[in-house]
PDB file of C-alpha atoms in Angstrom:
ATOM      1  CA  ASN M 117      85.123  37.431 -45.558  1.00  0.00           C
ATOM      2  CA  ALA M 118      83.875  37.015 -41.984  1.00  0.00           C
ATOM      3  CA  GLY M 119      85.515  33.612 -41.395  1.00  0.00           C
ATOM      4  CA  VAL M 120      83.775  31.684 -38.607  1.00  0.00           C
ATOM      5  CA  THR M 121      80.994  33.429 -36.689  1.00  0.00           C
ATOM      6  CA  GLN M 122      79.015  32.253 -33.668  1.00  0.00           C
ATOM      7  CA  THR M 123      75.617  33.317 -32.375  1.00  0.00           C
ATOM      8  CA  PRO M 124      74.944  34.273 -29.601  1.00  0.00           C
ATOM      9  CA  LYS M 125      78.057  35.578 -27.838  1.00  0.00           C
ATOM     10  CA  PHE M 126      76.597  35.197 -24.347  1.00  0.00           C
ATOM     11  CA  ARG M 127      73.618  33.351 -22.909  1.00  0.00           C
ATOM     12  CA  VAL M 128      72.240  32.537 -19.482  1.00  0.00           C
ATOM     13  CA  LEU M 129      69.862  29.594 -19.162  1.00  0.00           C
ATOM     14  CA  LYS M 130      67.954  28.018 -16.328  1.00  0.00           C
ATOM     15  CA  THR M 131      68.317  24.300 -15.687  1.00  0.00           C
ATOM     16  CA  GLY M 132      66.056  22.354 -18.029  1.00  0.00           C
ATOM     17  CA  GLN M 133      65.781  25.033 -20.689  1.00  0.00           C
ATOM     18  CA  SER M 134      66.801  24.369 -24.263  1.00  0.00           C
ATOM     19  CA  MET M 135      68.772  26.416 -26.754  1.00  0.00           C
ATOM     20  CA  THR M 136      70.612  26.255 -30.050  1.00  0.00           C
ATOM     21  CA  LEU M 137      74.013  27.713 -30.812  1.00  0.00           C
ATOM     22  CA  LEU M 138      74.668  28.656 -34.412  1.00  0.00           C
ATOM     23  CA  CYS M 139      78.012  28.466 -36.172  1.00  0.00           C
ATOM     24  CA  ALA M 140      78.446  29.848 -39.678  1.00  0.00           C
ATOM     25  CA  GLN M 141      81.478  29.860 -41.969  1.00  0.00           C
ATOM     26  CA  ASP M 142      81.968  31.516 -45.329  1.00  0.00           C
ATOM     27  CA  MET M 143      85.158  29.711 -46.370  1.00  0.00           C
ATOM     28  CA  ASN M 144      83.415  26.757 -48.069  1.00  0.00           C
ATOM     29  CA  HIS M 145      85.032  24.361 -45.581  1.00  0.00           C
ATOM     30  CA  GLU M 146      83.889  20.761 -45.489  1.00  0.00           C
ATOM     31  CA  TYR M 147      84.733  20.049 -41.850  1.00  0.00           C
ATOM     32  CA  MET M 148      83.140  21.731 -38.865  1.00  0.00           C
ATOM     33  CA  TYR M 149      83.576  21.147 -35.140  1.00  0.00           C
ATOM     34  CA  TRP M 150      82.038  22.079 -31.792  1.00  0.00           C
ATOM     35  CA  TYR M 151      84.267  22.251 -28.712  1.00  0.00           C
ATOM     36  CA  ARG M 152      83.772  23.248 -25.118  1.00  0.00           C
ATOM     37  CA  GLN M 153      86.422  24.920 -22.998  1.00  0.00           C
ATOM     38  CA  ASP M 154      86.380  24.597 -19.230  1.00  0.00           C
ATOM     39  CA  PRO M 155      88.914  26.144 -16.854  1.00  0.00           C
ATOM     40  CA  GLY M 156      92.131  24.158 -16.661  1.00  0.00           C
ATOM     41  CA  MET M 157      90.951  21.502 -19.120  1.00  0.00           C
ATOM     42  CA  GLY M 158      91.763  22.887 -22.540  1.00  0.00           C
ATOM     43  CA  LEU M 159      89.277  22.307 -25.370  1.00  0.00           C
ATOM     44  CA  ARG M 160      87.287  19.102 -25.755  1.00  0.00           C
ATOM     45  CA  LEU M 161      85.513  18.003 -28.919  1.00  0.00           C
ATOM     46  CA  ILE M 162      81.739  17.597 -28.590  1.00  0.00           C
ATOM     47  CA  HIS M 163      80.619  16.735 -32.136  1.00  0.00           C
ATOM     48  CA  TYR M 164      81.967  17.247 -35.606  1.00  0.00           C
ATOM     49  CA  SER M 165      80.879  17.038 -39.242  1.00  0.00           C
ATOM     50  CA  VAL M 166      82.822  16.021 -42.320  1.00  0.00           C
ATOM     51  CA  GLY M 167      80.271  17.411 -44.753  1.00  0.00           C
ATOM     52  CA  GLU M 168      76.723  18.580 -45.304  1.00  0.00           C
ATOM     53  CA  GLY M 169      74.237  16.129 -43.810  1.00  0.00           C
ATOM     54  CA  THR M 170      76.821  14.247 -41.736  1.00  0.00           C
ATOM     55  CA  THR M 171      77.617  14.415 -38.034  1.00  0.00           C
ATOM     56  CA  ALA M 172      79.693  12.343 -35.631  1.00  0.00           C
ATOM     57  CA  LYS M 173      80.367  12.176 -31.900  1.00  0.00           C
ATOM     58  CA  GLY M 174      83.507  13.535 -30.378  1.00  0.00           C
ATOM     59  CA  GLU M 175      85.059  13.121 -26.958  1.00  0.00           C
ATOM     60  CA  VAL M 176      82.186  14.559 -24.849  1.00  0.00           C
ATOM     61  CA  PRO M 177      78.891  14.283 -26.830  1.00  0.00           C
ATOM     62  CA  ASP M 178      76.418  13.508 -24.021  1.00  0.00           C
ATOM     63  CA  GLY M 179      73.692  16.105 -23.547  1.00  0.00           C
ATOM     64  CA  TYR M 180      74.233  17.713 -26.957  1.00  0.00           C
ATOM     65  CA  ASN M 181      72.837  17.252 -30.440  1.00  0.00           C
ATOM     66  CA  VAL M 182      74.012  18.742 -33.723  1.00  0.00           C
ATOM     67  CA  SER M 183      72.808  19.255 -37.270  1.00  0.00           C
ATOM     68  CA  ARG M 184      74.519  20.216 -40.530  1.00  0.00           C
ATOM     69  CA  LEU M 185      71.683  20.878 -42.958  1.00  0.00           C
ATOM     70  CA  LYS M 186      73.697  23.392 -44.942  1.00  0.00           C
ATOM     71  CA  LYS M 187      77.415  23.255 -45.647  1.00  0.00           C
ATOM     72  CA  GLN M 188      78.036  26.674 -44.138  1.00  0.00           C
ATOM     73  CA  ASN M 189      76.129  26.132 -40.888  1.00  0.00           C
ATOM     74  CA  PHE M 190      76.648  23.816 -37.920  1.00  0.00           C
ATOM     75  CA  LEU M 191      74.118  23.939 -35.090  1.00  0.00           C
ATOM     76  CA  LEU M 192      74.679  22.745 -31.530  1.00  0.00           C
ATOM     77  CA  GLY M 193      71.594  22.022 -29.441  1.00  0.00           C
ATOM     78  CA  LEU M 194      71.088  21.582 -25.735  1.00  0.00           C
ATOM     79  CA  GLU M 195      67.704  19.946 -25.160  1.00  0.00           C
ATOM     80  CA  SER M 196      67.664  20.192 -21.355  1.00  0.00           C
ATOM     81  CA  ALA M 197      70.471  22.355 -20.047  1.00  0.00           C
ATOM     82  CA  ALA M 198      72.345  21.349 -16.883  1.00  0.00           C
ATOM     83  CA  PRO M 199      74.760  23.376 -14.731  1.00  0.00           C
ATOM     84  CA  SER M 200      77.564  21.039 -15.886  1.00  0.00           C
ATOM     85  CA  GLN M 201      77.121  22.513 -19.362  1.00  0.00           C
ATOM     86  CA  THR M 202      78.255  25.926 -18.181  1.00  0.00           C
ATOM     87  CA  SER M 203      81.243  26.542 -20.410  1.00  0.00           C
ATOM     88  CA  VAL M 204      82.641  28.495 -23.322  1.00  0.00           C
ATOM     89  CA  TYR M 205      81.707  26.898 -26.633  1.00  0.00           C
ATOM     90  CA  PHE M 206      83.884  27.236 -29.701  1.00  0.00           C
ATOM     91  CA  CYS M 207      83.098  26.340 -33.259  1.00  0.00           C
ATOM     92  CA  ALA M 208      85.800  25.626 -35.817  1.00  0.00           C
ATOM     93  CA  SER M 209      85.972  24.799 -39.494  1.00  0.00           C
ATOM     94  CA  SER M 210      88.655  23.366 -41.732  1.00  0.00           C
ATOM     95  CA  TYR M 211      89.213  22.566 -45.387  1.00  0.00           C
ATOM     96  CA  LEU M 212      91.651  19.728 -44.819  1.00  0.00           C
ATOM     97  CA  VAL M 213      93.261  19.753 -41.406  1.00  0.00           C
ATOM     98  CA  GLU M 214      94.082  23.324 -40.375  1.00  0.00           C
ATOM     99  CA  GLN M 215      91.296  24.533 -38.092  1.00  0.00           C
ATOM    100  CA  PHE M 216      89.992  28.083 -37.822  1.00  0.00           C
ATOM    101  CA  PHE M 217      87.979  29.092 -34.777  1.00  0.00           C
ATOM    102  CA  GLY M 218      85.046  31.354 -34.103  1.00  0.00           C
ATOM    103  CA  PRO M 219      85.029  33.878 -31.231  1.00  0.00           C
ATOM    104  CA  GLY M 220      83.178  31.618 -28.794  1.00  0.00           C
ATOM    105  CA  THR M 221      79.862  31.604 -26.924  1.00  0.00           C
ATOM    106  CA  ARG M 222      79.868  31.937 -23.144  1.00  0.00           C
ATOM    107  CA  LEU M 223      76.995  29.898 -21.718  1.00  0.00           C
ATOM    108  CA  THR M 224      75.938  29.899 -18.077  1.00  0.00           C
ATOM    109  CA  VAL M 225      73.346  27.435 -16.800  1.00  0.00           C
ATOM    110  CA  LEU M 226      71.848  28.331 -13.437  1.00  0.00           C
TER     111      LEU M 226
ATOM    112  CA  GLY H  29      91.966   8.708 -27.012  1.00  0.00           C
ATOM    113  CA  ILE H  30      95.398  10.247 -26.917  1.00  0.00           C
ATOM    114  CA  GLN H  31      97.094  12.091 -24.083  1.00  0.00           C
ATOM    115  CA  VAL H  32      98.504  15.533 -24.807  1.00  0.00           C
ATOM    116  CA  GLU H  33     100.702  17.136 -22.169  1.00  0.00           C
ATOM    117  CA  GLN H  34     102.053  20.650 -22.283  1.00  0.00           C
ATOM    118  CA  SER H  35     104.798  22.172 -20.211  1.00  0.00           C
ATOM    119  CA  PRO H  36     105.333  24.364 -18.399  1.00  0.00           C
ATOM    120  CA  PRO H  37     101.747  25.090 -17.283  1.00  0.00           C
ATOM    121  CA  ASP H  38     102.628  28.680 -16.432  1.00  0.00           C
ATOM    122  CA  LEU H  39     105.427  30.964 -17.541  1.00  0.00           C
ATOM    123  CA  ILE H  40     106.299  34.541 -16.667  1.00  0.00           C
ATOM    124  CA  LEU H  41     108.833  36.349 -18.830  1.00  0.00           C
ATOM    125  CA  GLN H  42     110.435  39.741 -18.942  1.00  0.00           C
ATOM    126  CA  GLU H  43     109.865  41.498 -22.234  1.00  0.00           C
ATOM    127  CA  GLY H  44     112.649  40.595 -24.656  1.00  0.00           C
ATOM    128  CA  ALA H  45     113.308  37.145 -23.207  1.00  0.00           C
ATOM    129  CA  ASN H  46     113.123  33.896 -25.152  1.00  0.00           C
ATOM    130  CA  SER H  47     111.099  30.808 -24.244  1.00  0.00           C
ATOM    131  CA  THR H  48     110.415  27.245 -25.292  1.00  0.00           C
ATOM    132  CA  LEU H  49     107.048  25.559 -24.844  1.00  0.00           C
ATOM    133  CA  ARG H  50     106.735  21.809 -25.103  1.00  0.00           C
ATOM    134  CA  CYS H  51     103.942  19.473 -26.220  1.00  0.00           C
ATOM    135  CA  ASN H  52     104.221  15.714 -25.663  1.00  0.00           C
ATOM    136  CA  PHE H  53     101.701  13.255 -27.086  1.00  0.00           C
ATOM    137  CA  SER H  54     101.180   9.617 -26.242  1.00  0.00           C
ATOM    138  CA  ASP H  55     100.549   8.065 -29.665  1.00  0.00           C
ATOM    139  CA  SER H  56     101.062   8.572 -33.384  1.00  0.00           C
ATOM    140  CA  VAL H  57      99.379  11.608 -34.901  1.00  0.00           C
ATOM    141  CA  ASN H  58      98.299  12.710 -38.346  1.00  0.00           C
ATOM    142  CA  ASN H  59      98.444  16.378 -37.612  1.00  0.00           C
ATOM    143  CA  LEU H  60      99.478  18.923 -35.020  1.00  0.00           C
ATOM    144  CA  GLN H  61      98.590  22.572 -34.596  1.00  0.00           C
ATOM    145  CA  TRP H  62      99.724  25.310 -32.241  1.00  0.00           C
ATOM    146  CA  PHE H  63      97.257  28.013 -31.202  1.00  0.00           C
ATOM    147  CA  HIS H  64      97.467  31.208 -29.203  1.00  0.00           C
ATOM    148  CA  GLN H  65      94.424  32.165 -27.148  1.00  0.00           C
ATOM    149  CA  ASN H  66      94.631  35.891 -26.501  1.00  0.00           C
ATOM    150  CA  PRO H  67      93.326  37.535 -23.323  1.00  0.00           C
ATOM    151  CA  TRP H  68      89.999  38.171 -25.063  1.00  0.00           C
ATOM    152  CA  GLY H  69      89.520  34.456 -25.677  1.00  0.00           C
ATOM    153  CA  GLN H  70      90.111  34.359 -29.425  1.00  0.00           C
ATOM    154  CA  LEU H  71      91.984  31.301 -30.711  1.00  0.00           C
ATOM    155  CA  ILE H  72      94.540  32.177 -33.343  1.00  0.00           C
ATOM    156  CA  ASN H  73      96.369  29.712 -35.560  1.00  0.00           C
ATOM    157  CA  LEU H  74     100.108  29.811 -35.177  1.00  0.00           C
ATOM    158  CA  PHE H  75     101.367  26.723 -36.956  1.00  0.00           C
ATOM    159  CA  TYR H  76     100.114  23.637 -38.672  1.00  0.00           C
ATOM    160  CA  ILE H  77     103.122  21.377 -38.180  1.00  0.00           C
ATOM    161  CA  PRO H  78     102.733  17.565 -38.232  1.00  0.00           C
ATOM    162  CA  SER H  79     106.495  17.254 -38.712  1.00  0.00           C
ATOM    163  CA  GLY H  80     109.576  19.334 -39.379  1.00  0.00           C
ATOM    164  CA  THR H  81     110.273  22.974 -38.582  1.00  0.00           C
ATOM    165  CA  LYS H  82     108.476  26.191 -39.484  1.00  0.00           C
ATOM    166  CA  GLN H  83     109.159  29.812 -38.699  1.00  0.00           C
ATOM    167  CA  ASN H  84     106.938  32.866 -38.698  1.00  0.00           C
ATOM    168  CA  GLY H  85     108.638  36.018 -37.517  1.00  0.00           C
ATOM    169  CA  ARG H  86     109.652  35.689 -33.877  1.00  0.00           C
ATOM    170  CA  LEU H  87     107.904  32.341 -33.552  1.00  0.00           C
ATOM    171  CA  SER H  88     109.069  28.987 -34.737  1.00  0.00           C
ATOM    172  CA  ALA H  89     107.965  25.406 -34.158  1.00  0.00           C
ATOM    173  CA  THR H  90     109.487  21.980 -34.482  1.00  0.00           C
ATOM    174  CA  THR H  91     107.705  18.632 -34.397  1.00  0.00           C
ATOM    175  CA  VAL H  92     109.542  15.326 -34.069  1.00  0.00           C
ATOM    176  CA  ALA H  93     106.686  12.929 -34.766  1.00  0.00           C
ATOM    177  CA  THR H  94     108.768   9.784 -34.241  1.00  0.00           C
ATOM    178  CA  GLU H  95     109.604  10.942 -30.700  1.00  0.00           C
ATOM    179  CA  ARG H  96     106.084  12.291 -30.067  1.00  0.00           C
ATOM    180  CA  TYR H  97     106.803  15.883 -29.177  1.00  0.00           C
ATOM    181  CA  SER H  98     106.608  19.383 -30.536  1.00  0.00           C
ATOM    182  CA  LEU H  99     108.296  22.596 -29.419  1.00  0.00           C
ATOM    183  CA  LEU H 100     107.189  26.192 -29.835  1.00  0.00           C
ATOM    184  CA  TYR H 101     109.907  28.829 -29.617  1.00  0.00           C
ATOM    185  CA  ILE H 102     109.144  32.455 -28.842  1.00  0.00           C
ATOM    186  CA  SER H 103     112.035  34.859 -29.253  1.00  0.00           C
ATOM    187  CA  SER H 104     112.270  38.476 -28.081  1.00  0.00           C
ATOM    188  CA  SER H 105     108.922  38.169 -26.320  1.00  0.00           C
ATOM    189  CA  GLN H 106     106.509  41.103 -26.294  1.00  0.00           C
ATOM    190  CA  THR H 107     103.594  41.897 -23.987  1.00  0.00           C
ATOM    191  CA  THR H 108     101.241  41.053 -26.852  1.00  0.00           C
ATOM    192  CA  ASP H 109     102.514  37.458 -26.701  1.00  0.00           C
ATOM    193  CA  SER H 110     100.685  37.013 -23.392  1.00  0.00           C
ATOM    194  CA  GLY H 111      97.883  34.481 -23.335  1.00  0.00           C
ATOM    195  CA  VAL H 112      97.525  30.724 -23.422  1.00  0.00           C
ATOM    196  CA  TYR H 113      99.288  28.537 -25.957  1.00  0.00           C
ATOM    197  CA  PHE H 114      97.630  25.280 -26.939  1.00  0.00           C
ATOM    198  CA  CYS H 115      98.880  22.286 -28.805  1.00  0.00           C
ATOM    199  CA  ALA H 116      96.256  20.156 -30.596  1.00  0.00           C
ATOM    200  CA  VAL H 117      96.799  16.794 -32.271  1.00  0.00           C
ATOM    201  CA  GLU H 118      94.768  14.630 -34.606  1.00  0.00           C
ATOM    202  CA  HIS H 119      95.112  11.032 -33.493  1.00  0.00           C
ATOM    203  CA  LEU H 120      96.203   8.649 -36.252  1.00  0.00           C
ATOM    204  CA  ASN H 121      93.533   6.116 -35.290  1.00  0.00           C
ATOM    205  CA  THR H 122      90.615   8.531 -34.918  1.00  0.00           C
ATOM    206  CA  GLY H 123      90.899  10.881 -37.863  1.00  0.00           C
ATOM    207  CA  ASN H 124      89.060  14.224 -37.818  1.00  0.00           C
ATOM    208  CA  GLN H 125      89.157  14.391 -34.033  1.00  0.00           C
ATOM    209  CA  PHE H 126      91.553  16.837 -32.448  1.00  0.00           C
ATOM    210  CA  TYR H 127      92.743  16.514 -28.855  1.00  0.00           C
ATOM    211  CA  PHE H 128      94.006  19.570 -27.034  1.00  0.00           C
ATOM    212  CA  GLY H 129      96.540  19.890 -24.283  1.00  0.00           C
ATOM    213  CA  THR H 130      95.725  21.963 -21.206  1.00  0.00           C
ATOM    214  CA  GLY H 131      97.890  24.811 -22.427  1.00  0.00           C
ATOM    215  CA  THR H 132     100.785  26.974 -21.270  1.00  0.00           C
ATOM    216  CA  SER H 133      99.754  30.297 -19.767  1.00  0.00           C
ATOM    217  CA  LEU H 134     102.324  32.943 -20.715  1.00  0.00           C
ATOM    218  CA  THR H 135     102.595  36.353 -19.113  1.00  0.00           C
ATOM    219  CA  VAL H 136     105.096  38.820 -20.538  1.00  0.00           C
ATOM    220  CA  ILE H 137     105.826  41.738 -18.255  1.00  0.00           C
ATOM    221  CA  PRO H 138     107.301  45.045 -19.467  1.00  0.00           C
TER     222      PRO H 138
END
């Protein structure tokens, strides 16, 4: 039982490049979330999903897109990366309300 | 949204000391969780506590939802308790969206 996994762990992008972050969970959770963590600001919700095929915007959705084609996977896309998107990205999943987090992806945009 | 304030922002303790961390929130909440982010960045669930009191070993938490605050107690602190402690709340009016405080950074020195 791996819990919540994230791929990749680290990535460096140039401004304007695109990439996709993958989150996978093996706990059969309905809810999945993408957060970003910046120094001194805690975690902020980007997008979330309440089930397969559904997505919704969180607190800071601009510049990101998401997809939930399979229940166990939640993808976060950056179509045209900007330096302001340099951050640590965390994925989480939950059955009802208690969230469980992945190990994070450290993204640097130059 | 909802404002979540944590205090103190930083705390340095001698090993064996006790501490109380506070989380204030500005509006009614469905749910509240406490997390510990270890020095390697992993977010670990401590408590899911929308109301009442829970204990787990040396840690305990109390949430008084009607007064909009929660407390995390750490007794007999150990160096492994070091890290950042976050409070996260699910706003009553925007279900499924969690808002994090900016955390309390705890350093336990031997």
